[in-house]
Coordinates of C-alpha atoms and ligand atoms in Angstrom, one line a residue:
M1 CA 0.0 0.0 0.0
N2 CA 1.6 3.2 -1.2
L3 CA 0.3 5.5 1.6
G4 CA 1.8 8.7 0.2
Y5 CA 0.3 8.2 -3.2
I6 CA -3.1 7.3 -1.9
D7 CA -3.0 10.2 0.5
R8 CA -2.3 12.7 -2.3
F9 CA -4.9 11.1 -4.5
A10 CA -7.6 11.2 -1.8
K11 CA -6.9 14.8 -0.9
S12 CA -7.2 16.0 -4.4
L13 CA -10.4 14.0 -4.9
I14 CA -11.9 15.5 -1.8
R15 CA -11.0 19.1 -2.8
E16 CA -12.6 18.5 -6.3
A17 CA -15.7 17.0 -4.7
G18 CA -15.9 20.0 -2.3
H19 CA -15.8 22.3 -5.3
K20 CA -18.6 20.3 -7.0
I21 CA -20.7 20.7 -3.8
R22 CA -20.1 24.4 -3.5
I23 CA -21.2 25.1 -7.1
S24 CA -24.2 22.8 -6.6
F25 CA -25.9 25.7 -4.8
Y26 CA -26.3 27.3 -8.2
S27 CA -28.4 24.4 -9.5
Q28 CA -31.6 22.6 -8.5
I29 CA -31.2 20.5 -5.3
D30 CA -33.8 17.7 -5.0
V31 CA -34.5 16.5 -1.5
E32 CA -35.9 13.1 -0.6
S33 CA -36.5 11.3 2.7
K34 CA -34.9 7.9 3.3
A35 CA -36.4 5.3 5.7
E36 CA -37.2 8.0 8.3
A37 CA -38.8 11.4 7.6
N38 CA -35.8 13.3 9.0
D39 CA -33.2 11.2 7.3
L40 CA -32.6 13.3 4.2
V41 CA -30.7 12.7 1.0
T42 CA -30.3 14.9 -2.1
N43 CA -29.2 14.4 -5.7
I44 CA -25.9 16.0 -4.7
D45 CA -25.1 13.4 -2.0
K46 CA -25.7 10.8 -4.7
E47 CA -23.7 12.5 -7.4
V48 CA -20.8 13.2 -5.2
E49 CA -20.7 9.5 -4.0
R50 CA -20.8 8.3 -7.7
F51 CA -18.0 10.8 -8.5
F52 CA -15.7 9.3 -5.8
I53 CA -16.5 5.7 -6.7
Q54 CA -15.8 6.1 -10.4
R55 CA -12.4 7.8 -9.7
I56 CA -11.4 5.3 -7.0
R57 CA -12.3 2.3 -9.1
D58 CA -10.4 3.7 -12.1
A59 CA -7.3 4.3 -10.0
F60 CA -7.5 1.3 -7.6
P61 CA -9.6 -1.5 -9.0
D62 CA -8.8 -3.8 -6.2
H63 CA -9.9 -1.4 -3.4
K64 CA -13.4 -1.7 -2.0
I65 CA -15.7 1.3 -1.3
F66 CA -18.3 1.4 1.5
G67 CA -20.4 4.5 0.8
E68 CA -23.5 5.8 2.6
E69 CA -25.6 6.1 -0.6
G70 CA -25.0 2.5 -1.6
F71 CA -23.3 3.0 -5.0
G72 CA -20.2 1.2 -3.7
D73 CA -19.5 -2.4 -2.8
Q74 CA -21.5 -4.7 -0.5
I75 CA -19.1 -4.9 2.4
H76 CA -19.2 -7.9 4.7
S77 CA -15.7 -7.6 6.1
L78 CA -12.9 -5.1 6.3
D79 CA -10.3 -7.4 4.7
G80 CA -8.1 -5.7 2.1
I81 CA -8.2 -1.9 1.5
V82 CA -11.6 -0.3 2.1
W83 CA -12.7 3.3 1.6
L84 CA -15.5 4.3 4.0
L85 CA -17.1 7.4 2.6
D86 CA -19.9 9.8 3.5
P87 CA -20.1 12.2 0.6
I88 CA -22.0 14.8 2.7
D89 CA -22.2 14.4 6.4
G90 CA -24.7 16.8 7.7
T91 CA -27.2 16.7 4.8
M92 CA -29.8 18.5 6.9
N93 CA -27.3 21.4 7.3
F94 CA -26.4 21.2 3.6
I95 CA -30.1 21.8 2.8
H96 CA -31.2 24.2 5.5
Q97 CA -28.0 26.1 6.4
K98 CA -25.8 25.8 3.3
K99 CA -22.9 25.3 5.7
N100 CA -21.7 23.0 8.5
F101 CA -21.4 19.8 6.5
A102 CA -18.4 17.8 5.6
I103 CA -17.0 15.1 3.3
S104 CA -15.9 12.3 5.6
L105 CA -13.5 9.6 4.4
G106 CA -11.5 6.8 6.1
I107 CA -9.2 4.4 4.3
Y108 CA -8.7 1.1 6.2
K109 CA -6.3 -1.8 5.6
D110 CA -7.5 -5.1 7.0
G111 CA -9.6 -3.2 9.5
V112 CA -6.9 -0.7 10.6
G113 CA -7.5 3.0 9.9
M114 CA -4.5 4.2 7.8
L115 CA -5.8 7.5 6.4
G116 CA -8.5 9.9 7.7
Y117 CA -10.1 13.0 6.2
I118 CA -12.8 15.4 7.2
Y119 CA -13.3 18.4 4.9
D120 CA -15.7 21.1 6.2
V121 CA -16.6 22.2 2.7
M122 CA -17.9 25.8 3.2
A123 CA -15.3 26.7 5.8
D124 CA -12.6 25.2 3.6
D125 CA -11.2 23.5 6.7
F126 CA -9.4 20.3 6.1
Y127 CA -8.6 17.8 8.9
H128 CA -6.4 14.9 7.9
A129 CA -4.2 12.2 9.3
V130 CA -1.9 9.4 8.2
K131 CA -1.6 6.6 10.8
G132 CA 1.5 7.2 12.9
E133 CA 2.4 10.5 11.3
G134 CA 0.1 12.9 13.3
A135 CA -3.0 14.8 12.5
Y136 CA -3.4 18.1 10.8
Y137 CA -5.8 21.0 10.6
N138 CA -5.0 22.5 7.1
D139 CA -1.2 22.7 7.3
E140 CA -1.1 23.0 11.1
R141 CA 0.0 19.9 13.1
L142 CA -2.6 19.3 15.8
P143 CA -1.1 18.9 19.3
L144 CA -1.8 15.9 21.6
L145 CA -4.9 16.4 23.7
E146 CA -4.5 17.0 27.4
V147 CA -6.8 15.9 30.2
T148 CA -9.7 18.2 31.0
R149 CA -12.1 18.2 34.0
L150 CA -15.8 17.8 33.2
E151 CA -16.4 21.1 34.8
E152 CA -14.2 22.8 32.2
A153 CA -15.4 20.7 29.2
V154 CA -17.6 21.6 26.3
I155 CA -19.6 18.5 25.3
G156 CA -21.0 17.8 21.8
I157 CA -24.4 16.2 22.4
N158 CA -27.8 16.2 20.6
A159 CA -30.7 17.5 22.8
S160 CA -32.7 14.4 21.8
W161 CA -30.6 12.2 24.2
V162 CA -31.4 14.5 27.2
V163 CA -35.1 13.9 27.0
P164 CA -36.8 10.5 27.5
N165 CA -35.8 8.3 24.5
R166 CA -35.5 4.6 23.8
R167 CA -31.8 4.2 23.7
V168 CA -30.2 5.8 26.8
E169 CA -31.2 6.8 30.4
H170 CA -31.6 10.6 30.2
E171 CA -31.3 11.5 33.9
P172 CA -27.5 10.9 34.1
L173 CA -27.1 12.9 30.9
I174 CA -29.1 15.8 32.5
E175 CA -26.5 15.7 35.3
L176 CA -23.7 15.7 32.7
V177 CA -25.2 18.7 31.0
A178 CA -25.6 20.5 34.3
K179 CA -22.0 19.7 35.4
C180 CA -20.0 20.5 32.2
R181 CA -19.1 24.0 31.1
G182 CA -21.3 24.0 28.1
T183 CA -22.8 21.9 25.3
R184 CA -22.8 22.2 21.5
S185 CA -24.6 20.4 18.7
Y186 CA -23.3 21.0 15.2
G187 CA -25.4 18.5 13.2
S188 CA -22.5 16.7 11.5
A189 CA -20.8 13.9 13.4
A190 CA -17.7 14.2 11.3
I191 CA -17.3 17.9 12.1
E192 CA -17.9 17.2 15.8
L193 CA -15.2 14.5 15.7
A194 CA -12.8 17.0 14.0
Y195 CA -13.7 19.5 16.7
V196 CA -12.7 17.1 19.4
A197 CA -9.5 16.2 17.6
S198 CA -8.6 19.9 17.3
G199 CA -9.6 20.8 20.9
R200 CA -12.6 23.0 19.9
I201 CA -14.9 20.8 22.0
D202 CA -13.8 18.2 24.5
A203 CA -16.1 15.3 23.8
Y204 CA -18.8 14.2 21.4
V205 CA -21.4 11.4 22.1
S206 CA -24.1 9.8 19.9
M207 CA -26.4 6.9 20.3
R208 CA -26.4 5.9 16.7
L209 CA -23.8 6.5 14.0
A210 CA -22.8 4.7 10.8
P211 CA -19.3 3.5 9.8
W212 CA -18.9 6.4 7.2
D213 CA -19.7 9.0 9.9
I214 CA -16.7 8.0 12.1
A215 CA -14.2 6.1 10.0
G216 CA -12.1 9.1 8.9
G217 CA -12.5 10.9 12.2
M218 CA -11.3 7.9 14.2
V219 CA -7.9 7.9 12.4
I220 CA -7.6 11.7 13.1
A221 CA -8.7 11.3 16.7
Q222 CA -6.2 8.5 17.4
E223 CA -3.3 10.6 16.2
V224 CA -4.0 13.3 18.9
G225 CA -4.7 10.9 21.7
A226 CA -8.5 11.2 21.8
V227 CA -10.3 8.1 22.9
A228 CA -13.0 6.8 20.5
T229 CA -15.2 3.8 21.5
N230 CA -18.7 2.7 21.4
L231 CA -20.7 3.3 24.6
K232 CA -19.7 -0.1 26.0
G233 CA -16.1 1.0 25.8
E234 CA -15.2 -1.2 22.8
T235 CA -13.8 -0.4 19.4
P236 CA -16.8 0.8 17.4
H237 CA -18.1 -1.6 14.8
L238 CA -17.4 -0.4 11.2
L239 CA -19.7 -2.8 9.4
G240 CA -23.0 -1.5 10.9
T241 CA -24.4 1.2 13.1
D242 CA -23.1 1.6 16.7
T243 CA -23.1 4.0 19.6
F244 CA -20.2 6.3 19.8
I245 CA -18.1 8.6 22.1
V246 CA -14.9 10.4 21.4
A247 CA -13.3 12.5 24.1
R248 CA -10.1 13.6 25.7
P249 CA -8.5 10.9 27.8
G250 CA -9.9 10.9 31.4
L251 CA -13.1 12.7 30.3
H252 CA -14.0 9.6 28.2
D253 CA -13.7 7.4 31.2
N254 CA -15.7 9.8 33.5
M255 CA -18.5 10.1 31.0
L256 CA -18.8 6.4 30.3
R257 CA -18.6 5.5 34.0
N258 CA -20.9 8.1 35.5
H259 CA -23.2 9.5 32.9
I260 CA -24.0 7.0 30.2
R261 CA -26.4 4.1 30.9
L262 CA -27.7 2.4 27.8
K263 CA -31.2 0.9 28.0
Ligands
IPD301 C1 -25.9 12.5 10.2 C2 -25.1 13.6 10.9 C3 -25.8 13.9 12.2 C4 -25.9 12.7 13.1 C5 -26.7 11.6 12.3 C6 -26.0 11.3 11.0 P1 -25.9 12.5 7.5 O1 -25.3 12.1 8.9 O2 -23.8 13.2 11.1 O3 -25.0 14.9 12.9 O4 -26.5 13.0 14.3 O5 -26.7 10.5 13.1 O6 -26.7 10.3 10.4 O7 -27.2 11.7 7.4 O8 -26.2 13.9 7.4 O9 -24.9 12.0 6.5
CA302 CA1 -23.4 10.9 8.0
CA303 CA1 -24.4 11.5 4.4

């Protein structure tokens, strides 16, 4: 696996896709709902995924692609080289806000994250990492994360987990919200992961994410010493949906131990 070559290829593909997304605002955007009414997809999500797949297949015919919109391969294992792609993470923001969405891409070899990318398209902010070589925000190397107390932490959490819901006990999360310095919710799991890795927030937690939401961000998070697991404290599954937390060391443990009780 020629990491340097794949890295340069992936970065230029992401930038080209970002340009396509930005100019899409000058054309008609068709919005559809998927299985659930609030799970949105547009013609642009689909076009961008097809663009990636065609280019990746031309350049690397033996690589597999696991994309949210389903134009890639049927993936039953992470053997070999697998690209895990979300062409637009934060589609609701793409539609409603025209900002705060990202391209999220992780490239894994036999289940190990080798390359990770999160491109905040409208901010033109690029977070990227090569396993073992550190993580970067644009051209700036990101420092290792230090431990933070909950009382000084800003936590990324969606308000829907702090009211009665079927996945997690909400009372311990109310305590978490009361104890921490503040909460944020950006509406793109990939951007929230990038924000944890770059120290803009201190933790991000979700009850249900897909492999393409977290694959790229996990490579970046690992390079700065952030701890990323599912809510049982295990490595998140990358073949199906799972719970998810990423946080500074120490804070991860505190949140899991004291504030998260799955139903
Ligand atoms: C969604 C976003 C959102 C998260 C959802 C994801 P999508 O991805 O990351 O922040 O809360 O669980 O499905 O559908 O916009 O690619
Ligand atoms: Ca997503
Ligand atoms: Ca998406």
